[in-house]
Amino acid sequence: MNVQLVASCLGLALNACDMYLTRKEEKALIWRSPFRVTIVKILYILSRYLGLTCQIYNVSRSAYWKHRYTTIPQHSCDSHLVFKTLGAQSLLAILHIILMLRVYALYNKTFSMVLILMLIYAARLAATIWTTLKHWDVYKMDFDYICFTTEPLNSGYGMIIFITAEALFEIIIHTLIARKTWSLPGTWSKTPTLMSVLTRDGFYVFFAIFVGMVSALGGSRGRGPATLFVNPLLVFVISCAGSRVIIRLQRFGSEEESDSASSQGSDMFSTIAWDIRTFPNLESGQPDDQK
């Protein structure tokens, strides 16, 4: 149980460090006056603080087990595994919404893109639900005295199907972004531009999710102490990716439009994430608000 407590504390420490490093940006972009509730702010708060909640829960549960039990009850292991799974899936869903809203704004909020994104996400969600119902029954699993599973969590093809669906979803989303940004001026500029921020953040998110999914696959088939680090690190990566994508893009938009925003008294956080006025019109090369 010492390893489990160390893994939980590591996850919480990483989340706390990331919150400390982004505290100024968060205060300026999220909590400034007058406070207005927007989709972007809600997504940021969910991504940031749901991840923190999961980490605090892991630490509290691990500390309680260490001081309360020598052999952890089966039902306690079951509920903890369910919570960890739901927490990671919820954070992943929030990150998906953030990425889809970027694509939606980038493609001029067209109805056809809404349908495409809904179909893509529905297919990915169906794969997750099917995998869970068909290949994963937590209440039939056996745990040892420190909550290690006595056999791999998923000995069949369920985890492989889930990871394949997630990889295809990420590839499609980032391909849609790349299709609009890679050929535009400034995409590969060393000086941050809107297009370069979109492209680099997309690459970072894709890489982070890929590493996370590979780690989850290894954790589902392993039984050693190292598997205890998978969930805290996965929660940290997903939570950090979602919140930093929002901060970086909104910070860049604020720097570009600070003069016009201050003169109009408008909130830089749009009702729909990254309102199309933030993006240049990709057909004519002119911003929408200048047409």
PDB file of C-alpha atoms in Angstrom:
ATOM      1  CA  MET A   1       0.000   0.000   0.000  1.00  0.00           C
ATOM      2  CA  ASN A   2       3.015   2.258   0.311  1.00  0.00           C
ATOM      3  CA  VAL A   3       3.468   2.227  -3.472  1.00  0.00           C
ATOM      4  CA  GLN A   4      -0.187   3.093  -4.002  1.00  0.00           C
ATOM      5  CA  LEU A   5       0.067   6.069  -1.653  1.00  0.00           C
ATOM      6  CA  VAL A   6       3.269   7.254  -3.352  1.00  0.00           C
ATOM      7  CA  ALA A   7       1.640   6.997  -6.791  1.00  0.00           C
ATOM      8  CA  SER A   8      -1.417   8.942  -5.616  1.00  0.00           C
ATOM      9  CA  CYS A   9       0.721  11.651  -4.007  1.00  0.00           C
ATOM     10  CA  LEU A  10       2.791  11.955  -7.180  1.00  0.00           C
ATOM     11  CA  GLY A  11      -0.333  12.534  -9.266  1.00  0.00           C
ATOM     12  CA  LEU A  12      -1.616  15.175  -6.844  1.00  0.00           C
ATOM     13  CA  ALA A  13       1.787  16.892  -6.730  1.00  0.00           C
ATOM     14  CA  LEU A  14       1.951  17.090 -10.528  1.00  0.00           C
ATOM     15  CA  ASN A  15      -1.543  18.582 -10.741  1.00  0.00           C
ATOM     16  CA  ALA A  16      -0.717  21.081  -8.005  1.00  0.00           C
ATOM     17  CA  CYS A  17       2.507  22.113  -9.762  1.00  0.00           C
ATOM     18  CA  ASP A  18       0.682  22.653 -13.049  1.00  0.00           C
ATOM     19  CA  MET A  19      -1.970  24.740 -11.305  1.00  0.00           C
ATOM     20  CA  TYR A  20       0.759  26.839  -9.685  1.00  0.00           C
ATOM     21  CA  LEU A  21       2.549  27.399 -13.002  1.00  0.00           C
ATOM     22  CA  THR A  22      -0.659  28.537 -14.726  1.00  0.00           C
ATOM     23  CA  ARG A  23      -2.187  30.439 -11.796  1.00  0.00           C
ATOM     24  CA  LYS A  24      -1.669  33.889 -13.343  1.00  0.00           C
ATOM     25  CA  GLU A  25      -3.142  32.922 -16.710  1.00  0.00           C
ATOM     26  CA  GLU A  26      -6.074  31.233 -14.993  1.00  0.00           C
ATOM     27  CA  LYS A  27      -6.789  34.279 -12.859  1.00  0.00           C
ATOM     28  CA  ALA A  28      -6.606  36.622 -15.844  1.00  0.00           C
ATOM     29  CA  LEU A  29      -8.659  34.512 -18.233  1.00  0.00           C
ATOM     30  CA  ILE A  30     -11.096  32.680 -15.975  1.00  0.00           C
ATOM     31  CA  TRP A  31     -11.676  34.567 -12.730  1.00  0.00           C
ATOM     32  CA  ARG A  32     -11.375  38.191 -13.837  1.00  0.00           C
ATOM     33  CA  SER A  33     -14.199  40.651 -13.265  1.00  0.00           C
ATOM     34  CA  PRO A  34     -16.877  40.801 -14.434  1.00  0.00           C
ATOM     35  CA  PHE A  35     -17.195  37.022 -14.286  1.00  0.00           C
ATOM     36  CA  ARG A  36     -19.259  35.587 -17.118  1.00  0.00           C
ATOM     37  CA  VAL A  37     -20.214  31.957 -17.503  1.00  0.00           C
ATOM     38  CA  THR A  38     -19.270  30.633 -20.944  1.00  0.00           C
ATOM     39  CA  ILE A  39     -18.763  27.201 -22.446  1.00  0.00           C
ATOM     40  CA  VAL A  40     -14.995  27.699 -22.523  1.00  0.00           C
ATOM     41  CA  LYS A  41     -14.823  28.612 -18.847  1.00  0.00           C
ATOM     42  CA  ILE A  42     -17.004  25.664 -17.882  1.00  0.00           C
ATOM     43  CA  LEU A  43     -14.806  23.282 -19.870  1.00  0.00           C
ATOM     44  CA  TYR A  44     -11.666  24.730 -18.303  1.00  0.00           C
ATOM     45  CA  ILE A  45     -13.018  24.456 -14.760  1.00  0.00           C
ATOM     46  CA  LEU A  46     -14.200  20.892 -15.367  1.00  0.00           C
ATOM     47  CA  SER A  47     -10.905  19.838 -16.916  1.00  0.00           C
ATOM     48  CA  ARG A  48      -8.765  21.461 -14.242  1.00  0.00           C
ATOM     49  CA  TYR A  49     -10.723  20.768 -11.077  1.00  0.00           C
ATOM     50  CA  LEU A  50     -12.195  17.373 -11.929  1.00  0.00           C
ATOM     51  CA  GLY A  51      -8.626  16.185 -12.397  1.00  0.00           C
ATOM     52  CA  LEU A  52      -7.666  17.719  -9.049  1.00  0.00           C
ATOM     53  CA  THR A  53     -10.680  16.060  -7.397  1.00  0.00           C
ATOM     54  CA  CYS A  54      -9.668  12.660  -8.757  1.00  0.00           C
ATOM     55  CA  GLN A  55      -6.141  13.083  -7.435  1.00  0.00           C
ATOM     56  CA  ILE A  56      -7.318  14.177  -3.986  1.00  0.00           C
ATOM     57  CA  TYR A  57      -9.680  11.207  -3.857  1.00  0.00           C
ATOM     58  CA  ASN A  58      -6.860   8.820  -4.771  1.00  0.00           C
ATOM     59  CA  VAL A  59      -4.619  10.218  -2.029  1.00  0.00           C
ATOM     60  CA  SER A  60      -7.391  10.151   0.582  1.00  0.00           C
ATOM     61  CA  ARG A  61      -8.422   6.619  -0.297  1.00  0.00           C
ATOM     62  CA  SER A  62      -4.844   5.350  -0.314  1.00  0.00           C
ATOM     63  CA  ALA A  63      -4.058   6.985   3.047  1.00  0.00           C
ATOM     64  CA  TYR A  64      -7.248   5.585   4.567  1.00  0.00           C
ATOM     65  CA  TRP A  65      -6.461   2.080   3.346  1.00  0.00           C
ATOM     66  CA  LYS A  66      -2.897   2.261   4.642  1.00  0.00           C
ATOM     67  CA  HIS A  67      -3.954   3.167   8.171  1.00  0.00           C
ATOM     68  CA  ARG A  68      -7.204   1.187   8.311  1.00  0.00           C
ATOM     69  CA  TYR A  69      -6.589  -2.178   6.667  1.00  0.00           C
ATOM     70  CA  THR A  70      -3.999  -4.862   6.353  1.00  0.00           C
ATOM     71  CA  THR A  71      -6.243  -6.603   3.812  1.00  0.00           C
ATOM     72  CA  ILE A  72      -8.433  -4.268   1.758  1.00  0.00           C
ATOM     73  CA  PRO A  73     -12.045  -5.502   1.367  1.00  0.00           C
ATOM     74  CA  GLN A  74     -13.113  -6.657  -2.089  1.00  0.00           C
ATOM     75  CA  HIS A  75     -16.009  -4.200  -2.316  1.00  0.00           C
ATOM     76  CA  SER A  76     -13.678  -1.291  -1.567  1.00  0.00           C
ATOM     77  CA  CYS A  77     -11.363  -2.327  -4.410  1.00  0.00           C
ATOM     78  CA  ASP A  78     -14.358  -2.642  -6.749  1.00  0.00           C
ATOM     79  CA  SER A  79     -15.667   0.851  -6.003  1.00  0.00           C
ATOM     80  CA  HIS A  80     -12.206   2.396  -6.275  1.00  0.00           C
ATOM     81  CA  LEU A  81     -11.629   0.857  -9.697  1.00  0.00           C
ATOM     82  CA  VAL A  82     -15.033   2.078 -10.904  1.00  0.00           C
ATOM     83  CA  PHE A  83     -14.296   5.612  -9.673  1.00  0.00           C
ATOM     84  CA  LYS A  84     -10.881   5.698 -11.348  1.00  0.00           C
ATOM     85  CA  THR A  85     -12.357   4.495 -14.626  1.00  0.00           C
ATOM     86  CA  LEU A  86     -15.254   6.973 -14.583  1.00  0.00           C
ATOM     87  CA  GLY A  87     -12.935   9.834 -13.635  1.00  0.00           C
ATOM     88  CA  ALA A  88     -10.510   9.144 -16.478  1.00  0.00           C
ATOM     89  CA  GLN A  89     -13.341   8.680 -18.986  1.00  0.00           C
ATOM     90  CA  SER A  90     -15.009  11.934 -17.887  1.00  0.00           C
ATOM     91  CA  LEU A  91     -11.774  13.890 -18.293  1.00  0.00           C
ATOM     92  CA  LEU A  92     -11.244  12.308 -21.694  1.00  0.00           C
ATOM     93  CA  ALA A  93     -14.777  13.312 -22.738  1.00  0.00           C
ATOM     94  CA  ILE A  94     -14.104  16.927 -21.682  1.00  0.00           C
ATOM     95  CA  LEU A  95     -10.900  16.975 -23.727  1.00  0.00           C
ATOM     96  CA  HIS A  96     -12.798  15.593 -26.725  1.00  0.00           C
ATOM     97  CA  ILE A  97     -15.368  18.384 -26.470  1.00  0.00           C
ATOM     98  CA  ILE A  98     -12.599  20.994 -26.333  1.00  0.00           C
ATOM     99  CA  LEU A  99     -10.954  19.565 -29.449  1.00  0.00           C
ATOM    100  CA  MET A 100     -14.255  19.279 -31.326  1.00  0.00           C
ATOM    101  CA  LEU A 101     -15.164  22.876 -30.531  1.00  0.00           C
ATOM    102  CA  ARG A 102     -11.825  23.973 -31.979  1.00  0.00           C
ATOM    103  CA  VAL A 103     -12.644  22.134 -35.190  1.00  0.00           C
ATOM    104  CA  TYR A 104     -16.177  23.565 -35.186  1.00  0.00           C
ATOM    105  CA  ALA A 105     -14.888  27.137 -34.951  1.00  0.00           C
ATOM    106  CA  LEU A 106     -12.104  26.510 -37.454  1.00  0.00           C
ATOM    107  CA  TYR A 107     -14.598  25.315 -40.075  1.00  0.00           C
ATOM    108  CA  ASN A 108     -16.797  28.412 -39.765  1.00  0.00           C
ATOM    109  CA  LYS A 109     -19.424  26.694 -37.588  1.00  0.00           C
ATOM    110  CA  THR A 110     -20.982  24.862 -40.516  1.00  0.00           C
ATOM    111  CA  PHE A 111     -23.854  22.476 -39.932  1.00  0.00           C
ATOM    112  CA  SER A 112     -22.157  19.770 -41.968  1.00  0.00           C
ATOM    113  CA  MET A 113     -19.164  19.881 -39.625  1.00  0.00           C
ATOM    114  CA  VAL A 114     -21.507  19.543 -36.644  1.00  0.00           C
ATOM    115  CA  LEU A 115     -22.929  16.354 -38.155  1.00  0.00           C
ATOM    116  CA  ILE A 116     -19.469  14.985 -38.926  1.00  0.00           C
ATOM    117  CA  LEU A 117     -18.229  15.649 -35.395  1.00  0.00           C
ATOM    118  CA  MET A 118     -21.362  14.146 -33.848  1.00  0.00           C
ATOM    119  CA  LEU A 119     -21.031  10.995 -35.953  1.00  0.00           C
ATOM    120  CA  ILE A 120     -17.335  10.640 -35.135  1.00  0.00           C
ATOM    121  CA  TYR A 121     -17.910  11.049 -31.429  1.00  0.00           C
ATOM    122  CA  ALA A 122     -20.968   8.773 -31.442  1.00  0.00           C
ATOM    123  CA  ALA A 123     -18.881   6.026 -33.065  1.00  0.00           C
ATOM    124  CA  ARG A 124     -16.120   6.479 -30.515  1.00  0.00           C
ATOM    125  CA  LEU A 125     -18.622   6.478 -27.630  1.00  0.00           C
ATOM    126  CA  ALA A 126     -20.335   3.363 -28.985  1.00  0.00           C
ATOM    127  CA  ALA A 127     -16.983   1.562 -29.067  1.00  0.00           C
ATOM    128  CA  THR A 128     -16.361   2.523 -25.432  1.00  0.00           C
ATOM    129  CA  ILE A 129     -19.800   1.382 -24.277  1.00  0.00           C
ATOM    130  CA  TRP A 130     -19.579  -1.880 -26.213  1.00  0.00           C
ATOM    131  CA  THR A 131     -16.126  -2.591 -24.818  1.00  0.00           C
ATOM    132  CA  THR A 132     -17.283  -1.923 -21.262  1.00  0.00           C
ATOM    133  CA  LEU A 133     -20.405  -4.077 -21.493  1.00  0.00           C
ATOM    134  CA  LYS A 134     -18.865  -6.915 -23.460  1.00  0.00           C
ATOM    135  CA  HIS A 135     -15.368  -7.258 -22.064  1.00  0.00           C
ATOM    136  CA  TRP A 136     -15.265  -5.660 -18.620  1.00  0.00           C
ATOM    137  CA  ASP A 137     -17.132  -6.668 -15.469  1.00  0.00           C
ATOM    138  CA  VAL A 138     -15.470  -5.113 -12.466  1.00  0.00           C
ATOM    139  CA  TYR A 139     -17.612  -6.995  -9.963  1.00  0.00           C
ATOM    140  CA  LYS A 140     -16.319 -10.350 -11.216  1.00  0.00           C
ATOM    141  CA  MET A 141     -12.686  -9.396 -10.723  1.00  0.00           C
ATOM    142  CA  ASP A 142     -10.579 -10.738  -7.908  1.00  0.00           C
ATOM    143  CA  PHE A 143      -8.172  -8.558  -5.923  1.00  0.00           C
ATOM    144  CA  ASP A 144      -5.425  -9.463  -3.513  1.00  0.00           C
ATOM    145  CA  TYR A 145      -4.900  -7.953  -0.068  1.00  0.00           C
ATOM    146  CA  ILE A 146      -3.546  -4.621  -1.433  1.00  0.00           C
ATOM    147  CA  CYS A 147      -6.068  -4.269  -4.282  1.00  0.00           C
ATOM    148  CA  PHE A 148      -3.892  -5.694  -7.045  1.00  0.00           C
ATOM    149  CA  THR A 149      -5.959  -7.636  -9.546  1.00  0.00           C
ATOM    150  CA  THR A 150      -5.067 -11.309  -9.518  1.00  0.00           C
ATOM    151  CA  GLU A 151      -5.386 -11.391 -13.305  1.00  0.00           C
ATOM    152  CA  PRO A 152      -5.141  -8.763 -16.076  1.00  0.00           C
ATOM    153  CA  LEU A 153      -8.063  -6.323 -16.114  1.00  0.00           C
ATOM    154  CA  ASN A 154      -8.765  -7.109 -19.732  1.00  0.00           C
ATOM    155  CA  SER A 155      -7.429 -10.358 -21.094  1.00  0.00           C
ATOM    156  CA  GLY A 156      -9.453 -10.154 -24.317  1.00  0.00           C
ATOM    157  CA  TYR A 157      -9.628  -7.618 -27.127  1.00  0.00           C
ATOM    158  CA  GLY A 158     -11.701  -5.047 -25.242  1.00  0.00           C
ATOM    159  CA  MET A 159      -8.869  -2.670 -24.353  1.00  0.00           C
ATOM    160  CA  ILE A 160      -7.354  -2.966 -27.826  1.00  0.00           C
ATOM    161  CA  ILE A 161     -10.715  -2.047 -29.395  1.00  0.00           C
ATOM    162  CA  PHE A 162     -11.094   0.912 -27.036  1.00  0.00           C
ATOM    163  CA  ILE A 163      -7.595   2.215 -27.748  1.00  0.00           C
ATOM    164  CA  THR A 164      -8.066   1.749 -31.502  1.00  0.00           C
ATOM    165  CA  ALA A 165     -11.310   3.751 -31.397  1.00  0.00           C
ATOM    166  CA  GLU A 166      -9.614   6.490 -29.371  1.00  0.00           C
ATOM    167  CA  ALA A 167      -6.643   6.608 -31.751  1.00  0.00           C
ATOM    168  CA  LEU A 168      -8.910   6.868 -34.809  1.00  0.00           C
ATOM    169  CA  PHE A 169     -10.905   9.657 -33.155  1.00  0.00           C
ATOM    170  CA  GLU A 170      -7.750  11.631 -32.354  1.00  0.00           C
ATOM    171  CA  ILE A 171      -6.320  11.092 -35.849  1.00  0.00           C
ATOM    172  CA  ILE A 172      -9.515  12.333 -37.524  1.00  0.00           C
ATOM    173  CA  ILE A 173      -9.819  15.392 -35.274  1.00  0.00           C
ATOM    174  CA  HIS A 174      -6.195  16.453 -35.699  1.00  0.00           C
ATOM    175  CA  THR A 175      -6.304  15.757 -39.436  1.00  0.00           C
ATOM    176  CA  LEU A 176      -9.278  18.116 -39.739  1.00  0.00           C
ATOM    177  CA  ILE A 177      -7.305  20.787 -37.888  1.00  0.00           C
ATOM    178  CA  ALA A 178      -4.161  20.191 -39.954  1.00  0.00           C
ATOM    179  CA  ARG A 179      -6.143  20.384 -43.193  1.00  0.00           C
ATOM    180  CA  LYS A 180      -6.999  24.003 -42.368  1.00  0.00           C
ATOM    181  CA  THR A 181      -3.785  25.174 -40.728  1.00  0.00           C
ATOM    182  CA  TRP A 182      -0.675  23.478 -42.072  1.00  0.00           C
ATOM    183  CA  SER A 183      -0.508  25.345 -45.381  1.00  0.00           C
ATOM    184  CA  LEU A 184      -1.248  28.773 -43.902  1.00  0.00           C
ATOM    185  CA  PRO A 185       1.432  31.427 -43.296  1.00  0.00           C
ATOM    186  CA  GLY A 186       2.712  31.429 -39.738  1.00  0.00           C
ATOM    187  CA  THR A 187       1.835  27.808 -39.014  1.00  0.00           C
ATOM    188  CA  TRP A 188       5.477  26.843 -38.538  1.00  0.00           C
ATOM    189  CA  SER A 189       6.688  30.229 -37.320  1.00  0.00           C
ATOM    190  CA  LYS A 190       8.936  30.280 -34.255  1.00  0.00           C
ATOM    191  CA  THR A 191       7.089  33.415 -33.180  1.00  0.00           C
ATOM    192  CA  PRO A 192       3.732  32.283 -31.748  1.00  0.00           C
ATOM    193  CA  THR A 193       0.842  32.847 -34.124  1.00  0.00           C
ATOM    194  CA  LEU A 194      -2.717  31.590 -33.962  1.00  0.00           C
ATOM    195  CA  MET A 195      -2.006  28.889 -36.527  1.00  0.00           C
ATOM    196  CA  SER A 196       1.234  27.775 -34.879  1.00  0.00           C
ATOM    197  CA  VAL A 197      -0.498  27.536 -31.498  1.00  0.00           C
ATOM    198  CA  LEU A 198      -3.259  25.408 -33.022  1.00  0.00           C
ATOM    199  CA  THR A 199      -0.810  23.107 -34.776  1.00  0.00           C
ATOM    200  CA  ARG A 200       1.640  22.639 -31.908  1.00  0.00           C
ATOM    201  CA  ASP A 201      -1.046  22.191 -29.276  1.00  0.00           C
ATOM    202  CA  GLY A 202      -2.716  19.624 -31.501  1.00  0.00           C
ATOM    203  CA  PHE A 203       0.532  17.686 -31.793  1.00  0.00           C
ATOM    204  CA  TYR A 204       1.183  17.850 -28.045  1.00  0.00           C
ATOM    205  CA  VAL A 205      -2.330  16.627 -27.226  1.00  0.00           C
ATOM    206  CA  PHE A 206      -2.122  13.791 -29.748  1.00  0.00           C
ATOM    207  CA  PHE A 207       1.242  12.676 -28.370  1.00  0.00           C
ATOM    208  CA  ALA A 208       0.036  12.883 -24.770  1.00  0.00           C
ATOM    209  CA  ILE A 209      -3.097  10.849 -25.483  1.00  0.00           C
ATOM    210  CA  PHE A 210      -1.090   8.275 -27.438  1.00  0.00           C
ATOM    211  CA  VAL A 211       1.341   7.788 -24.557  1.00  0.00           C
ATOM    212  CA  GLY A 212      -1.558   7.665 -22.103  1.00  0.00           C
ATOM    213  CA  MET A 213      -3.397   4.991 -24.073  1.00  0.00           C
ATOM    214  CA  VAL A 214      -0.278   2.855 -24.417  1.00  0.00           C
ATOM    215  CA  SER A 215       0.268   3.164 -20.656  1.00  0.00           C
ATOM    216  CA  ALA A 216      -3.360   2.211 -20.002  1.00  0.00           C
ATOM    217  CA  LEU A 217      -2.957  -0.855 -22.207  1.00  0.00           C
ATOM    218  CA  GLY A 218       0.166  -1.863 -20.303  1.00  0.00           C
ATOM    219  CA  GLY A 219      -1.554  -1.225 -16.985  1.00  0.00           C
ATOM    220  CA  SER A 220      -4.585  -3.334 -17.921  1.00  0.00           C
ATOM    221  CA  ARG A 221      -2.379  -6.336 -18.666  1.00  0.00           C
ATOM    222  CA  GLY A 222       0.153  -5.921 -15.874  1.00  0.00           C
ATOM    223  CA  ARG A 223      -0.014  -6.789 -12.188  1.00  0.00           C
ATOM    224  CA  GLY A 224       3.113  -5.174 -10.767  1.00  0.00           C
ATOM    225  CA  PRO A 225       3.431  -2.060  -8.571  1.00  0.00           C
ATOM    226  CA  ALA A 226       4.241   0.071 -11.633  1.00  0.00           C
ATOM    227  CA  THR A 227       0.610  -0.236 -12.798  1.00  0.00           C
ATOM    228  CA  LEU A 228      -0.463   1.842  -9.788  1.00  0.00           C
ATOM    229  CA  PHE A 229       1.160   4.896 -11.379  1.00  0.00           C
ATOM    230  CA  VAL A 230      -0.897   4.632 -14.584  1.00  0.00           C
ATOM    231  CA  ASN A 231      -4.136   6.204 -13.369  1.00  0.00           C
ATOM    232  CA  PRO A 232      -2.641   9.198 -11.464  1.00  0.00           C
ATOM    233  CA  LEU A 233      -0.366  10.034 -14.403  1.00  0.00           C
ATOM    234  CA  LEU A 234      -3.154   9.554 -16.956  1.00  0.00           C
ATOM    235  CA  VAL A 235      -5.459  11.863 -14.992  1.00  0.00           C
ATOM    236  CA  PHE A 236      -2.693  14.469 -14.793  1.00  0.00           C
ATOM    237  CA  VAL A 237      -1.926  14.306 -18.532  1.00  0.00           C
ATOM    238  CA  ILE A 238      -5.558  14.598 -19.662  1.00  0.00           C
ATOM    239  CA  SER A 239      -6.428  17.339 -17.163  1.00  0.00           C
ATOM    240  CA  CYS A 240      -3.301  19.321 -18.044  1.00  0.00           C
ATOM    241  CA  ALA A 241      -3.878  18.923 -21.794  1.00  0.00           C
ATOM    242  CA  GLY A 242      -7.448  20.230 -21.677  1.00  0.00           C
ATOM    243  CA  SER A 243      -6.748  23.230 -19.458  1.00  0.00           C
ATOM    244  CA  ARG A 244      -3.538  24.255 -21.233  1.00  0.00           C
ATOM    245  CA  VAL A 245      -5.141  24.061 -24.688  1.00  0.00           C
ATOM    246  CA  ILE A 246      -7.721  26.598 -23.517  1.00  0.00           C
ATOM    247  CA  ILE A 247      -5.217  28.842 -21.732  1.00  0.00           C
ATOM    248  CA  ARG A 248      -2.745  28.981 -24.625  1.00  0.00           C
ATOM    249  CA  LEU A 249      -5.317  29.740 -27.291  1.00  0.00           C
ATOM    250  CA  GLN A 250      -7.275  32.250 -25.233  1.00  0.00           C
ATOM    251  CA  ARG A 251      -4.088  33.950 -24.031  1.00  0.00           C
ATOM    252  CA  PHE A 252      -2.964  34.368 -27.621  1.00  0.00           C
ATOM    253  CA  GLY A 253      -6.374  35.721 -28.619  1.00  0.00           C
ATOM    254  CA  SER A 254      -6.318  38.150 -25.716  1.00  0.00           C
ATOM    255  CA  GLU A 255      -2.911  39.500 -26.714  1.00  0.00           C
ATOM    256  CA  GLU A 256      -4.012  39.988 -30.323  1.00  0.00           C
ATOM    257  CA  GLU A 257      -7.321  41.634 -29.549  1.00  0.00           C
ATOM    258  CA  SER A 258      -6.665  43.382 -26.241  1.00  0.00           C
ATOM    259  CA  ASP A 259      -7.087  46.849 -27.725  1.00  0.00           C
ATOM    260  CA  SER A 260     -10.352  46.145 -29.497  1.00  0.00           C
ATOM    261  CA  ALA A 261     -11.677  44.143 -26.559  1.00  0.00           C
ATOM    262  CA  SER A 262     -10.971  46.923 -24.074  1.00  0.00           C
ATOM    263  CA  SER A 263     -12.583  49.526 -26.277  1.00  0.00           C
ATOM    264  CA  GLN A 264     -15.714  47.410 -26.756  1.00  0.00           C
ATOM    265  CA  GLY A 265     -15.778  46.061 -23.215  1.00  0.00           C
ATOM    266  CA  SER A 266     -16.299  42.532 -24.529  1.00  0.00           C
ATOM    267  CA  ASP A 267     -15.291  39.294 -22.878  1.00  0.00           C
ATOM    268  CA  MET A 268     -12.579  37.423 -24.734  1.00  0.00           C
ATOM    269  CA  PHE A 269     -14.236  34.147 -23.841  1.00  0.00           C
ATOM    270  CA  SER A 270     -16.959  33.651 -26.403  1.00  0.00           C
ATOM    271  CA  THR A 271     -20.208  31.833 -25.727  1.00  0.00           C
ATOM    272  CA  ILE A 272     -19.072  29.168 -28.164  1.00  0.00           C
ATOM    273  CA  ALA A 273     -15.452  28.210 -27.670  1.00  0.00           C
ATOM    274  CA  TRP A 274     -13.075  30.174 -29.852  1.00  0.00           C
ATOM    275  CA  ASP A 275     -15.679  32.212 -31.688  1.00  0.00           C
ATOM    276  CA  ILE A 276     -15.011  32.398 -35.410  1.00  0.00           C
ATOM    277  CA  ARG A 277     -13.976  36.019 -35.045  1.00  0.00           C
ATOM    278  CA  THR A 278     -10.834  34.636 -33.396  1.00  0.00           C
ATOM    279  CA  PHE A 279      -9.932  32.707 -36.526  1.00  0.00           C
ATOM    280  CA  PRO A 280      -9.008  34.231 -39.874  1.00  0.00           C
ATOM    281  CA  ASN A 281     -11.358  33.442 -42.711  1.00  0.00           C
ATOM    282  CA  LEU A 282      -9.406  30.719 -44.418  1.00  0.00           C
ATOM    283  CA  GLU A 283     -10.868  31.326 -47.863  1.00  0.00           C
ATOM    284  CA  SER A 284     -10.293  35.032 -48.244  1.00  0.00           C
ATOM    285  CA  GLY A 285      -7.498  35.561 -45.724  1.00  0.00           C
ATOM    286  CA  GLN A 286      -9.504  38.289 -43.970  1.00  0.00           C
ATOM    287  CA  PRO A 287     -10.992  38.144 -40.472  1.00  0.00           C
ATOM    288  CA  ASP A 288     -14.740  37.660 -40.405  1.00  0.00           C
ATOM    289  CA  ASP A 289     -15.347  40.879 -38.529  1.00  0.00           C
ATOM    290  CA  GLN A 290     -13.708  42.855 -41.325  1.00  0.00           C
ATOM    291  CA  LYS A 291     -16.085  41.619 -44.025  1.00  0.00           C
TER     292      LYS A 291
END
